[in-house]
Short mmCIF file of C-alpha atoms in Angstrom, two decimals:
data_model
loop_
_atom_site.label_atom_id
_atom_site.label_comp_id
_atom_site.label_asym_id
_atom_site.label_seq_id
_atom_site.Cartn_x
_atom_site.Cartn_y
_atom_site.Cartn_z
CA MET A 234 10.18 -10.32 11.61
CA ILE A 235 11.78 -8.15 8.94
CA SER A 236 15.36 -7.24 9.75
CA THR A 237 16.86 -3.78 10.03
CA ASP A 238 19.28 -4.72 7.25
CA THR A 239 16.40 -5.50 4.90
CA PHE A 240 14.88 -2.07 5.45
CA LYS A 241 18.30 -0.46 5.07
CA PHE A 242 18.84 -2.24 1.74
CA LEU A 243 15.46 -1.07 0.44
CA SER A 244 16.10 2.48 1.63
CA ASP A 245 19.44 2.53 -0.18
CA LEU A 246 17.82 1.04 -3.28
CA GLN A 247 15.30 3.89 -3.31
CA LYS A 248 18.21 6.32 -3.54
CA ASN A 249 20.26 4.26 -6.03
CA ASN A 250 17.82 2.53 -8.35
CA SER A 251 20.23 1.42 -11.08
CA ARG A 252 21.57 -1.88 -12.38
CA GLU A 253 25.11 -0.87 -11.54
CA TRP A 254 24.31 -0.18 -7.88
CA PHE A 255 22.15 -3.30 -7.60
CA GLN A 256 24.88 -5.58 -8.96
CA ALA A 257 27.43 -4.03 -6.60
CA ASN A 258 25.03 -4.74 -3.70
CA LYS A 259 23.78 -8.14 -4.90
CA GLU A 260 24.91 -9.85 -1.70
CA ARG A 261 22.85 -7.41 0.37
CA TYR A 262 19.85 -8.11 -1.87
CA ASP A 263 20.31 -11.88 -1.45
CA ASP A 264 20.37 -11.49 2.34
CA ALA A 265 17.27 -9.27 2.32
CA TYR A 266 15.45 -11.68 -0.01
CA ALA A 267 16.31 -14.61 2.28
CA ASN A 268 14.93 -12.66 5.26
CA VAL A 269 11.63 -11.97 3.50
CA LEU A 270 11.48 -15.55 2.21
CA ASP A 271 11.78 -16.89 5.76
CA PHE A 272 9.11 -14.42 6.85
CA ALA A 273 6.82 -15.63 4.05
CA GLY A 274 7.30 -19.23 5.20
CA ASP A 275 6.31 -18.36 8.76
CA LEU A 276 3.31 -16.37 7.50
CA ILE A 277 2.10 -19.23 5.30
CA LYS A 278 2.17 -21.64 8.24
CA ALA A 279 0.30 -19.19 10.46
CA LEU A 280 -2.30 -18.29 7.83
CA SER A 281 -2.98 -21.94 6.95
CA LYS A 282 -4.43 -22.37 10.43
CA ALA A 283 -6.78 -19.42 9.94
CA ASP A 284 -7.78 -19.86 6.28
CA THR A 285 -8.24 -23.26 4.62
CA GLY A 286 -7.52 -21.54 1.31
CA VAL A 287 -3.87 -21.23 2.35
CA ASP A 288 -1.88 -24.45 1.92
CA ALA A 289 0.66 -24.96 4.72
CA SER A 290 2.94 -26.78 2.25
CA LEU A 291 2.97 -23.87 -0.21
CA GLU A 292 6.53 -22.98 -1.22
CA PRO A 293 7.34 -19.43 -0.04
CA LYS A 294 9.22 -18.73 -3.29
CA LYS A 295 5.95 -19.10 -5.21
CA CYS A 296 4.48 -16.25 -3.17
CA MET A 297 7.38 -13.83 -3.59
CA MET A 298 6.87 -11.13 -6.20
CA ARG A 299 9.78 -10.25 -8.49
CA ILE A 300 11.75 -7.14 -7.54
CA TYR A 301 12.53 -6.52 -11.20
CA ARG A 302 10.17 -4.06 -12.88
CA ASP A 303 8.70 -4.56 -16.36
CA ILE A 304 9.72 -1.26 -17.96
CA ARG A 305 8.85 -2.12 -21.57
CA PHE A 306 5.74 0.06 -21.68
CA SER A 307 6.48 2.41 -18.78
CA LYS A 308 7.76 5.96 -18.80
CA ASP A 309 9.46 5.18 -15.50
CA LYS A 310 12.60 3.28 -16.50
CA THR A 311 13.93 2.56 -13.00
CA PRO A 312 14.70 -1.17 -13.13
CA TYR A 313 13.72 -2.27 -9.62
CA LYS A 314 10.73 -2.09 -7.33
CA MET A 315 11.55 -0.40 -4.06
CA HIS A 316 9.75 -2.93 -1.91
CA PHE A 317 9.34 -6.67 -1.36
CA ALA A 318 5.91 -8.20 -1.80
CA ILE A 319 4.25 -11.47 -0.83
CA GLY A 320 1.08 -12.57 -2.61
CA ARG A 321 -0.64 -15.51 -4.33
CA LEU A 322 -1.19 -17.11 -0.93
CA THR A 323 -4.64 -18.63 -1.48
CA ARG A 324 -6.18 -21.29 -3.69
CA HIS A 325 -9.40 -19.43 -4.43
CA LYS A 326 -11.05 -19.38 -7.85
CA SER A 327 -9.71 -15.90 -8.61
CA VAL A 328 -6.02 -15.26 -7.95
CA GLU A 329 -6.97 -11.59 -7.47
CA ILE A 330 -8.82 -12.42 -4.26
CA GLY A 331 -6.64 -13.14 -1.26
CA TYR A 332 -3.92 -11.42 0.76
CA TYR A 333 -1.06 -9.17 -0.28
CA LEU A 334 1.76 -8.01 1.97
CA GLN A 335 4.10 -5.21 0.90
CA ILE A 336 7.31 -4.44 2.79
CA GLU A 337 8.54 -0.92 2.14
CA PRO A 338 10.60 1.49 4.25
CA GLY A 339 9.27 4.86 5.32
CA ASN A 340 6.36 3.33 7.27
CA LYS A 341 4.75 2.23 4.00
CA SER A 342 4.42 -1.50 4.65
CA PHE A 343 0.87 -2.87 4.54
CA ILE A 344 -1.37 -5.93 4.46
CA ALA A 345 -4.33 -5.91 2.10
CA GLY A 346 -7.05 -8.32 1.13
CA GLY A 347 -10.16 -8.49 -0.99
CA TYR A 348 -10.31 -7.67 -4.70
CA TRP A 349 -8.65 -4.65 -6.29
CA MET A 350 -10.39 -3.23 -9.38
CA PRO A 351 -12.36 -6.27 -10.64
CA GLN A 352 -13.33 -6.04 -14.29
CA GLY A 353 -15.86 -7.50 -16.72
CA GLU A 354 -17.98 -10.36 -15.46
CA HIS A 355 -16.36 -10.28 -12.03
CA ILE A 356 -17.46 -6.73 -11.18
CA LYS A 357 -20.96 -7.52 -12.48
CA ALA A 358 -21.13 -10.65 -10.34
CA ILE A 359 -19.92 -8.84 -7.22
CA ARG A 360 -22.48 -6.07 -7.67
CA GLN A 361 -25.21 -8.64 -8.14
CA GLU A 362 -24.11 -10.39 -4.94
CA ILE A 363 -24.22 -7.07 -3.08
CA ASP A 364 -27.68 -6.35 -4.48
CA TYR A 365 -28.95 -9.76 -3.36
CA ASN A 366 -27.00 -10.25 -0.12
CA ALA A 367 -25.74 -6.85 1.03
CA ALA A 368 -26.51 -7.68 4.66
CA ASP A 369 -23.79 -10.36 4.55
CA LEU A 370 -21.23 -7.79 3.39
CA THR A 371 -22.28 -5.03 5.78
CA ALA A 372 -22.07 -7.48 8.69
CA ILE A 373 -18.37 -7.84 7.83
CA ILE A 374 -17.35 -4.29 6.99
CA ASP A 375 -19.41 -2.54 9.68
CA GLU A 376 -18.10 -4.72 12.49
CA PRO A 377 -16.35 -2.33 14.94
CA GLU A 378 -13.01 -4.18 14.97
CA PHE A 379 -12.97 -4.31 11.16
CA LYS A 380 -13.55 -0.56 10.98
CA LYS A 381 -10.90 0.06 13.62
CA ASN A 382 -8.26 -1.87 11.68
CA PHE A 383 -9.23 -1.08 8.08
CA GLY A 384 -11.20 2.14 8.17
CA GLU A 385 -14.44 2.87 6.33
CA PHE A 386 -14.83 0.33 3.52
CA ARG A 387 -17.16 2.64 1.58
CA ASP A 388 -14.49 5.32 1.23
CA GLN A 389 -12.73 3.52 -1.62
CA GLU A 390 -12.80 4.87 -5.16
CA LYS A 391 -16.31 4.90 -6.61
CA LEU A 392 -18.00 5.35 -9.95
CA LYS A 393 -19.05 8.94 -10.60
CA THR A 394 -22.21 7.69 -12.29
CA LEU A 395 -24.64 4.92 -11.42
CA PRO A 396 -23.57 1.35 -12.24
CA LYS A 397 -25.57 -0.04 -15.14
CA GLY A 398 -28.81 -1.63 -14.01
CA TYR A 399 -29.01 0.02 -10.58
CA ASP A 400 -31.04 2.98 -9.38
CA ALA A 401 -29.94 5.89 -7.23
CA ASP A 402 -32.49 4.99 -4.56
CA ASN A 403 -31.02 1.52 -4.05
CA GLU A 404 -30.36 1.12 -0.31
CA TYR A 405 -26.84 -0.06 -1.00
CA ILE A 406 -25.89 2.21 -3.87
CA ASP A 407 -22.77 3.37 -1.96
CA LEU A 408 -21.47 -0.21 -2.06
CA LEU A 409 -22.66 -0.88 -5.60
CA LYS A 410 -20.69 2.11 -6.89
CA LEU A 411 -17.38 0.85 -5.48
CA LYS A 412 -14.62 0.09 -7.98
CA SER A 413 -12.52 -1.92 -5.50
CA PHE A 414 -13.33 -4.09 -2.51
CA ILE A 415 -10.18 -3.88 -0.40
CA ALA A 416 -9.34 -4.04 3.30
CA TYR A 417 -6.01 -2.32 3.93
CA HIS A 418 -3.85 -1.82 7.03
CA GLU A 419 -0.48 -0.04 7.22
CA PHE A 420 2.50 -0.83 9.46
CA THR A 421 5.40 1.28 10.66
CA ASP A 422 8.94 0.09 10.05
CA SER A 423 9.34 -0.58 13.78
CA GLU A 424 6.19 -2.73 13.85
CA MET A 425 7.52 -4.88 11.02
CA GLN A 426 10.74 -5.45 12.99
CA LYS A 427 8.99 -6.78 16.11
CA THR A 428 8.84 -10.50 16.85
CA GLY A 429 5.02 -10.54 17.10
CA ILE A 430 4.36 -9.08 13.65
CA THR A 431 3.53 -12.44 12.03
CA GLY A 432 0.78 -12.98 14.58
CA LYS A 433 -0.57 -9.48 14.09
CA ILE A 434 -0.70 -9.89 10.31
CA THR A 435 -2.39 -13.27 10.71
CA SER A 436 -5.00 -11.76 13.03
CA LEU A 437 -5.74 -9.04 10.47
CA CYS A 438 -6.04 -11.64 7.71
CA GLU A 439 -8.54 -13.57 9.85
CA GLN A 440 -10.69 -10.43 9.80
CA ILE A 441 -10.24 -10.08 6.04
CA HIS A 442 -11.09 -13.74 5.40
CA PRO A 443 -14.92 -13.34 5.51
CA LEU A 444 -14.62 -10.55 2.91
CA ASN A 445 -12.62 -12.86 0.66
CA VAL A 446 -15.26 -15.57 1.12
CA PHE A 447 -18.04 -13.14 0.18
CA LEU A 448 -16.19 -12.05 -2.97
CA ASN A 449 -15.31 -15.60 -3.99
CA ASN A 450 -18.91 -16.70 -3.56
CA ALA A 451 -19.95 -13.83 -5.81
CA ILE A 452 -17.83 -14.96 -8.74
CA ASP A 453 -18.17 -18.70 -8.17
#
């Protein structure tokens, strides 16, 4: 589970996002990082039993995202992210397809999976796969438990015009117009601090897994 101290550190960082404050609280950061690193290790072990694309021997450090922001081309010059993130958990063909866990105070933590904003040949391939095998996708996203946990998949951002090569009367035009293919579930701070949270996240990832398989098959 994620400790109260980790959430307190992130909350304080949100209010004091400066190098001076961060250096003065480096020990608190190290403790929070160690907490999330341990959590990542437990999650990797649990997920490896549910998804063969997750290697049980994967080093947790390789899945931890940097807290330092790249501000070179950003108008926002705050130097640190105000959350911890765990990603790069799978060995699929595209590193964009998999699972992503964000830990952020204010009830903003979430688990997500699928593919966010695919571009170029990938978006073309996914749309082609939907056109050819939409029944496989709808069987996943219209399953009652999937909808209960992730909401309506079709409500994600869509193209305002028709995707090239597809007609308005296509039975699955609502899916073909999607820009992202994401399953997303939020957690409260209290949920993230409960001992069973690793199991809950793993269970949600098991439901996301068929979506990841569909998307990987599309771009394979």
